[in-house]
Amino acid sequence: MSFAADFKPARVLASPNRGERKSATDMIVLHYTGMKSGEEALARLTDPTSKVSSHYLVHEDGRIDQLVPEAQRAWHAGLSSWKGVTDINSLSIGIEIVNPGHEYGYRDFPSAQIDALIKLCRDIVARHPIRRERVLAHSDIAPTRKKDPGEKFPWDRLAAAGVGLWVEPSPIDGGRTFSANDKGAEVEKLQKQLARFGYDLKITGRYDDDTRSVVTAFQRHYRPARVDGLADPSTVDTLRRLLRR
Ligand SMILES: [Zn+2]
């Protein structure tokens, strides 16, 4: 198998869990591994019975393994959706970042790991037409199922290096906050904005469980100082400013 010529991973370890793409590559999806160690994650991502894989695995010390060639479809997204498209595996490059995750002791991502990830992402976006707003979290494309890479992930550092869309979150200073089962035009407006941004959300006019999941995913990525699924003015204003970019 052949890999991109200008990027040199530490190791190339072919995962059997891959297939043919059905569309052009225009997105990066970032994950955490959510397992106790990087080697355990590597074993799972290359195990033919697991049916999961990613293109890259970034270890905490910055080493990078390549598991699936970029030209092929890796199996990392699962049931997911963005801007109405559901076969995310066909159009994305999946990157797994070693971290135990919320289940096994979620911790800060080491600088060496983030430095290596930034280099990798910059290399990828130089070779594919991937717009800034299409560098996303697994939780963005599967908000009811996934939390990764989570609120400790430094999206601001990536954006400072030209990777991903980011605005400084609007300050948290109280004010009217939506809560469970609120109804009306304001809820509907918020749902429409979240859906326009890309999230898979039905416009019900009610602050339902799905709305709370999507707001939680939005906060993990774009307003990580408080992740509670409640749309406070800071959350709403941060979303509004992102939509204007
Ligand atoms: Zn994931």
mmCIF file of C-alpha atoms and ligand atoms in Angstrom:
data_model
loop_
_atom_site.group_PDB
_atom_site.id
_atom_site.type_symbol
_atom_site.label_atom_id
_atom_site.label_comp_id
_atom_site.label_asym_id
_atom_site.label_seq_id
_atom_site.Cartn_x
_atom_site.Cartn_y
_atom_site.Cartn_z
ATOM 1 C CA MET A 1 0.000 0.000 0.000
ATOM 2 C CA SER A 2 1.189 3.530 -0.654
ATOM 3 C CA PHE A 3 0.934 6.588 1.553
ATOM 4 C CA ALA A 4 1.181 10.322 1.015
ATOM 5 C CA ALA A 5 4.731 11.070 -0.072
ATOM 6 C CA ASP A 6 5.445 14.205 1.927
ATOM 7 C CA PHE A 7 4.373 13.084 5.369
ATOM 8 C CA LYS A 8 6.461 10.613 7.343
ATOM 9 C CA PRO A 9 4.639 8.773 10.117
ATOM 10 C CA ALA A 10 6.745 7.004 12.733
ATOM 11 C CA ARG A 11 5.241 3.698 11.726
ATOM 12 C CA VAL A 12 2.968 2.421 8.989
ATOM 13 C CA LEU A 13 0.796 -0.381 10.354
ATOM 14 C CA ALA A 14 -1.885 -1.402 7.887
ATOM 15 C CA SER A 15 -5.337 -1.828 9.402
ATOM 16 C CA PRO A 16 -7.571 -4.312 7.602
ATOM 17 C CA ASN A 17 -10.578 -2.150 8.535
ATOM 18 C CA ARG A 18 -10.888 0.012 5.417
ATOM 19 C CA GLY A 19 -12.577 0.269 2.033
ATOM 20 C CA GLU A 20 -13.128 2.483 -0.976
ATOM 21 C CA ARG A 21 -14.233 6.096 -0.591
ATOM 22 C CA LYS A 22 -17.525 7.086 -2.210
ATOM 23 C CA SER A 23 -16.778 10.820 -2.247
ATOM 24 C CA ALA A 24 -13.891 13.308 -2.230
ATOM 25 C CA THR A 25 -12.023 14.085 0.990
ATOM 26 C CA ASP A 26 -13.012 17.433 2.492
ATOM 27 C CA MET A 27 -13.167 16.968 6.284
ATOM 28 C CA ILE A 28 -10.981 15.995 9.248
ATOM 29 C CA VAL A 29 -12.599 14.309 12.254
ATOM 30 C CA LEU A 30 -10.669 14.321 15.531
ATOM 31 C CA HIS A 31 -11.167 11.651 18.188
ATOM 32 C CA TYR A 32 -9.674 10.562 21.459
ATOM 33 C CA THR A 33 -8.994 6.857 21.830
ATOM 34 C CA GLY A 34 -10.828 6.489 25.163
ATOM 35 C CA MET A 35 -8.708 3.480 26.174
ATOM 36 C CA LYS A 36 -6.171 2.888 28.931
ATOM 37 C CA SER A 37 -3.094 3.019 26.665
ATOM 38 C CA GLY A 38 -2.023 3.902 23.158
ATOM 39 C CA GLU A 39 -0.902 0.351 22.443
ATOM 40 C CA GLU A 40 -4.293 -0.997 23.485
ATOM 41 C CA ALA A 41 -5.936 1.485 21.113
ATOM 42 C CA LEU A 42 -3.549 0.491 18.325
ATOM 43 C CA ALA A 43 -4.421 -3.166 18.810
ATOM 44 C CA ARG A 44 -8.136 -2.402 18.536
ATOM 45 C CA LEU A 45 -7.758 -0.142 15.484
ATOM 46 C CA THR A 46 -5.900 -2.893 13.607
ATOM 47 C CA ASP A 47 -7.961 -5.878 14.808
ATOM 48 C CA PRO A 48 -10.099 -7.269 11.946
ATOM 49 C CA THR A 49 -12.869 -8.243 14.381
ATOM 50 C CA SER A 50 -13.220 -4.723 15.835
ATOM 51 C CA LYS A 51 -14.407 -3.193 12.527
ATOM 52 C CA VAL A 52 -12.940 0.169 13.531
ATOM 53 C CA SER A 53 -9.925 2.106 12.285
ATOM 54 C CA SER A 54 -8.576 5.584 11.658
ATOM 55 C CA HIS A 55 -6.109 7.020 9.191
ATOM 56 C CA TYR A 56 -3.758 8.171 11.946
ATOM 57 C CA LEU A 57 -3.080 7.517 15.620
ATOM 58 C CA VAL A 58 -1.229 10.262 17.531
ATOM 59 C CA HIS A 59 0.509 9.078 20.704
ATOM 60 C CA GLU A 60 1.023 11.212 23.799
ATOM 61 C CA ASP A 61 4.757 11.610 23.057
ATOM 62 C CA GLY A 62 3.992 12.853 19.538
ATOM 63 C CA ARG A 63 4.729 9.653 17.607
ATOM 64 C CA ILE A 64 2.268 9.084 14.787
ATOM 65 C CA ASP A 65 1.161 5.759 13.330
ATOM 66 C CA GLN A 66 -0.553 5.626 9.952
ATOM 67 C CA LEU A 67 -3.107 2.819 9.736
ATOM 68 C CA VAL A 68 -5.110 3.510 6.572
ATOM 69 C CA PRO A 69 -3.964 5.343 3.407
ATOM 70 C CA GLU A 70 -5.707 8.706 2.984
ATOM 71 C CA ALA A 71 -7.104 7.610 -0.386
ATOM 72 C CA GLN A 72 -9.106 4.901 1.353
ATOM 73 C CA ARG A 73 -12.126 4.979 3.656
ATOM 74 C CA ALA A 74 -11.383 4.319 7.331
ATOM 75 C CA TRP A 75 -14.061 3.288 9.813
ATOM 76 C CA HIS A 76 -14.059 5.873 12.607
ATOM 77 C CA ALA A 77 -17.226 7.971 12.421
ATOM 78 C CA GLY A 78 -19.981 5.412 13.001
ATOM 79 C CA LEU A 79 -23.563 6.653 12.889
ATOM 80 C CA SER A 80 -23.040 10.346 12.259
ATOM 81 C CA SER A 81 -24.125 13.384 10.284
ATOM 82 C CA TRP A 82 -22.937 16.861 9.315
ATOM 83 C CA LYS A 83 -24.779 19.328 7.065
ATOM 84 C CA GLY A 84 -27.190 16.548 6.162
ATOM 85 C CA VAL A 85 -24.509 14.111 4.961
ATOM 86 C CA THR A 86 -24.317 10.809 6.821
ATOM 87 C CA ASP A 87 -21.480 8.833 5.185
ATOM 88 C CA ILE A 88 -18.828 10.820 7.001
ATOM 89 C CA ASN A 89 -16.241 8.044 6.630
ATOM 90 C CA SER A 90 -16.292 8.467 2.850
ATOM 91 C CA LEU A 91 -15.371 12.148 2.926
ATOM 92 C CA SER A 92 -13.161 12.493 5.991
ATOM 93 C CA ILE A 93 -9.735 11.740 7.363
ATOM 94 C CA GLY A 94 -10.015 10.292 10.864
ATOM 95 C CA ILE A 95 -7.367 11.001 13.478
ATOM 96 C CA GLU A 96 -7.347 9.179 16.815
ATOM 97 C CA ILE A 97 -5.520 11.017 19.604
ATOM 98 C CA VAL A 98 -4.369 8.913 22.538
ATOM 99 C CA ASN A 99 -6.155 9.937 25.756
ATOM 100 C CA PRO A 100 -7.968 7.707 28.279
ATOM 101 C CA GLY A 101 -11.069 9.863 27.819
ATOM 102 C CA HIS A 102 -13.970 10.514 30.163
ATOM 103 C CA GLU A 103 -14.272 6.831 31.024
ATOM 104 C CA TYR A 104 -10.692 6.079 32.129
ATOM 105 C CA GLY A 105 -9.356 9.369 33.519
ATOM 106 C CA TYR A 106 -9.641 12.237 31.054
ATOM 107 C CA ARG A 107 -6.485 14.323 31.135
ATOM 108 C CA ASP A 108 -4.809 17.242 29.382
ATOM 109 C CA PHE A 109 -3.320 16.530 25.990
ATOM 110 C CA PRO A 110 0.502 16.865 26.265
ATOM 111 C CA SER A 111 2.144 19.652 24.245
ATOM 112 C CA ALA A 112 4.289 17.190 22.269
ATOM 113 C CA GLN A 113 1.136 15.399 21.174
ATOM 114 C CA ILE A 114 -0.628 18.592 20.099
ATOM 115 C CA ASP A 115 2.499 19.869 18.284
ATOM 116 C CA ALA A 116 2.655 16.625 16.293
ATOM 117 C CA LEU A 117 -1.083 16.718 15.586
ATOM 118 C CA ILE A 118 -0.852 20.300 14.301
ATOM 119 C CA LYS A 119 1.965 19.319 11.924
ATOM 120 C CA LEU A 120 -0.066 16.385 10.670
ATOM 121 C CA CYS A 121 -3.230 18.476 10.166
ATOM 122 C CA ARG A 122 -1.342 21.239 8.377
ATOM 123 C CA ASP A 123 0.141 18.642 6.072
ATOM 124 C CA ILE A 124 -3.309 17.164 5.374
ATOM 125 C CA VAL A 125 -5.053 20.498 4.686
ATOM 126 C CA ALA A 126 -2.231 21.448 2.302
ATOM 127 C CA ARG A 127 -3.007 18.356 0.223
ATOM 128 C CA HIS A 128 -6.821 18.299 0.339
ATOM 129 C CA PRO A 129 -9.488 21.021 -0.096
ATOM 130 C CA ILE A 130 -10.508 21.030 3.582
ATOM 131 C CA ARG A 131 -12.086 24.283 4.767
ATOM 132 C CA ARG A 132 -11.389 25.492 8.289
ATOM 133 C CA GLU A 133 -14.954 24.860 9.463
ATOM 134 C CA ARG A 134 -14.690 21.221 8.386
ATOM 135 C CA VAL A 135 -12.119 20.247 11.013
ATOM 136 C CA LEU A 136 -14.540 18.751 13.520
ATOM 137 C CA ALA A 137 -14.878 16.694 16.680
ATOM 138 C CA HIS A 138 -16.422 13.240 16.700
ATOM 139 C CA SER A 139 -18.906 14.764 19.171
ATOM 140 C CA ASP A 140 -19.936 17.340 16.542
ATOM 141 C CA ILE A 141 -20.973 14.697 14.014
ATOM 142 C CA ALA A 142 -22.451 12.290 16.616
ATOM 143 C CA PRO A 143 -23.614 14.543 19.492
ATOM 144 C CA THR A 144 -26.011 12.069 21.102
ATOM 145 C CA ARG A 145 -23.403 9.279 21.254
ATOM 146 C CA LYS A 146 -19.923 10.811 21.562
ATOM 147 C CA LYS A 147 -17.905 13.161 23.766
ATOM 148 C CA ASP A 148 -14.520 13.016 22.037
ATOM 149 C CA PRO A 149 -12.041 14.597 21.851
ATOM 150 C CA GLY A 150 -13.724 16.544 24.661
ATOM 151 C CA GLU A 151 -13.542 19.901 26.381
ATOM 152 C CA LYS A 152 -9.839 19.614 27.286
ATOM 153 C CA PHE A 153 -8.878 19.500 23.630
ATOM 154 C CA PRO A 154 -7.053 22.751 22.674
ATOM 155 C CA TRP A 155 -8.977 23.855 19.570
ATOM 156 C CA ASP A 156 -7.631 27.368 20.141
ATOM 157 C CA ARG A 157 -4.034 26.165 19.683
ATOM 158 C CA LEU A 158 -4.925 24.398 16.448
ATOM 159 C CA ALA A 159 -6.722 27.463 15.128
ATOM 160 C CA ALA A 160 -3.731 29.665 15.967
ATOM 161 C CA ALA A 161 -1.743 27.340 13.680
ATOM 162 C CA GLY A 162 -4.331 27.706 10.912
ATOM 163 C CA VAL A 163 -6.260 24.489 11.588
ATOM 164 C CA GLY A 164 -10.005 24.641 12.288
ATOM 165 C CA LEU A 165 -12.475 27.462 12.835
ATOM 166 C CA TRP A 166 -12.413 29.287 16.160
ATOM 167 C CA VAL A 167 -13.565 32.523 17.703
ATOM 168 C CA GLU A 168 -12.696 33.526 21.256
ATOM 169 C CA PRO A 169 -15.770 32.382 23.245
ATOM 170 C CA SER A 170 -18.071 35.176 24.392
ATOM 171 C CA PRO A 171 -17.717 35.773 28.153
ATOM 172 C CA ILE A 172 -19.954 33.877 30.566
ATOM 173 C CA ASP A 173 -21.863 36.524 32.480
ATOM 174 C CA GLY A 174 -25.299 35.195 33.253
ATOM 175 C CA GLY A 175 -28.506 36.258 31.571
ATOM 176 C CA ARG A 176 -31.441 34.371 30.075
ATOM 177 C CA THR A 177 -30.629 30.681 29.658
ATOM 178 C CA PHE A 178 -32.734 28.066 27.902
ATOM 179 C CA SER A 179 -33.688 25.088 30.020
ATOM 180 C CA ALA A 180 -35.343 21.713 29.500
ATOM 181 C CA ASN A 181 -38.646 21.810 27.616
ATOM 182 C CA ASP A 182 -38.644 25.562 27.025
ATOM 183 C CA LYS A 183 -40.794 26.227 23.986
ATOM 184 C CA GLY A 184 -41.188 28.956 21.437
ATOM 185 C CA ALA A 185 -39.706 31.086 18.710
ATOM 186 C CA GLU A 186 -36.384 31.672 20.506
ATOM 187 C CA VAL A 187 -35.775 27.927 20.858
ATOM 188 C CA GLU A 188 -36.700 27.433 17.213
ATOM 189 C CA LYS A 189 -34.267 30.166 16.179
ATOM 190 C CA LEU A 190 -31.447 28.542 18.157
ATOM 191 C CA GLN A 191 -32.202 25.120 16.626
ATOM 192 C CA LYS A 192 -32.148 26.627 13.123
ATOM 193 C CA GLN A 193 -28.778 28.253 13.803
ATOM 194 C CA LEU A 194 -27.281 24.991 15.116
ATOM 195 C CA ALA A 195 -28.628 23.106 12.094
ATOM 196 C CA ARG A 196 -27.315 25.774 9.714
ATOM 197 C CA PHE A 197 -23.897 25.455 11.342
ATOM 198 C CA GLY A 198 -23.992 21.736 10.505
ATOM 199 C CA TYR A 199 -25.403 19.810 13.461
ATOM 200 C CA ASP A 200 -28.032 17.142 12.869
ATOM 201 C CA LEU A 201 -30.979 18.614 14.762
ATOM 202 C CA LYS A 202 -34.729 18.605 14.177
ATOM 203 C CA ILE A 203 -36.456 21.983 14.426
ATOM 204 C CA THR A 204 -39.106 21.243 17.060
ATOM 205 C CA GLY A 205 -39.387 24.603 18.821
ATOM 206 C CA ARG A 206 -38.858 22.746 22.107
ATOM 207 C CA TYR A 207 -35.633 22.534 24.137
ATOM 208 C CA ASP A 208 -35.658 18.727 23.943
ATOM 209 C CA ASP A 209 -33.014 16.108 24.764
ATOM 210 C CA ASP A 210 -31.490 16.235 21.276
ATOM 211 C CA THR A 211 -31.153 20.003 21.500
ATOM 212 C CA ARG A 212 -29.387 19.645 24.834
ATOM 213 C CA SER A 213 -27.005 17.039 23.333
ATOM 214 C CA VAL A 214 -26.170 19.287 20.408
ATOM 215 C CA VAL A 215 -25.618 22.323 22.665
ATOM 216 C CA THR A 216 -23.348 20.150 24.843
ATOM 217 C CA ALA A 217 -21.322 19.132 21.759
ATOM 218 C CA PHE A 218 -21.133 22.754 20.641
ATOM 219 C CA GLN A 219 -19.855 23.813 24.068
ATOM 220 C CA ARG A 220 -17.227 21.040 24.237
ATOM 221 C CA HIS A 221 -15.766 22.377 21.002
ATOM 222 C CA TYR A 222 -16.417 26.117 20.942
ATOM 223 C CA ARG A 223 -17.168 27.249 24.548
ATOM 224 C CA PRO A 224 -15.378 24.667 26.728
ATOM 225 C CA ALA A 225 -15.262 26.738 29.948
ATOM 226 C CA ARG A 226 -18.732 25.451 30.860
ATOM 227 C CA VAL A 227 -20.238 22.330 29.324
ATOM 228 C CA ASP A 228 -23.784 21.897 30.648
ATOM 229 C CA GLY A 229 -25.992 21.718 27.557
ATOM 230 C CA LEU A 230 -27.812 24.900 28.565
ATOM 231 C CA ALA A 231 -27.798 27.615 25.965
ATOM 232 C CA ASP A 232 -26.751 30.687 27.938
ATOM 233 C CA PRO A 233 -26.096 34.040 26.224
ATOM 234 C CA SER A 234 -22.363 33.238 25.903
ATOM 235 C CA THR A 235 -23.135 30.015 24.011
ATOM 236 C CA VAL A 236 -25.712 31.667 21.766
ATOM 237 C CA ASP A 237 -23.440 34.625 21.016
ATOM 238 C CA THR A 238 -20.418 32.408 20.291
ATOM 239 C CA LEU A 239 -22.523 30.422 17.805
ATOM 240 C CA ARG A 240 -23.779 33.620 16.175
ATOM 241 C CA ARG A 241 -20.220 34.879 15.736
ATOM 242 C CA LEU A 242 -19.046 31.553 14.272
ATOM 243 C CA LEU A 243 -21.909 31.636 11.754
ATOM 244 C CA ARG A 244 -20.794 35.080 10.607
ATOM 245 C CA ARG A 245 -17.241 33.861 9.854
HETATM 246 ZN ZN ZN B 1 -14.381 9.034 18.331
#
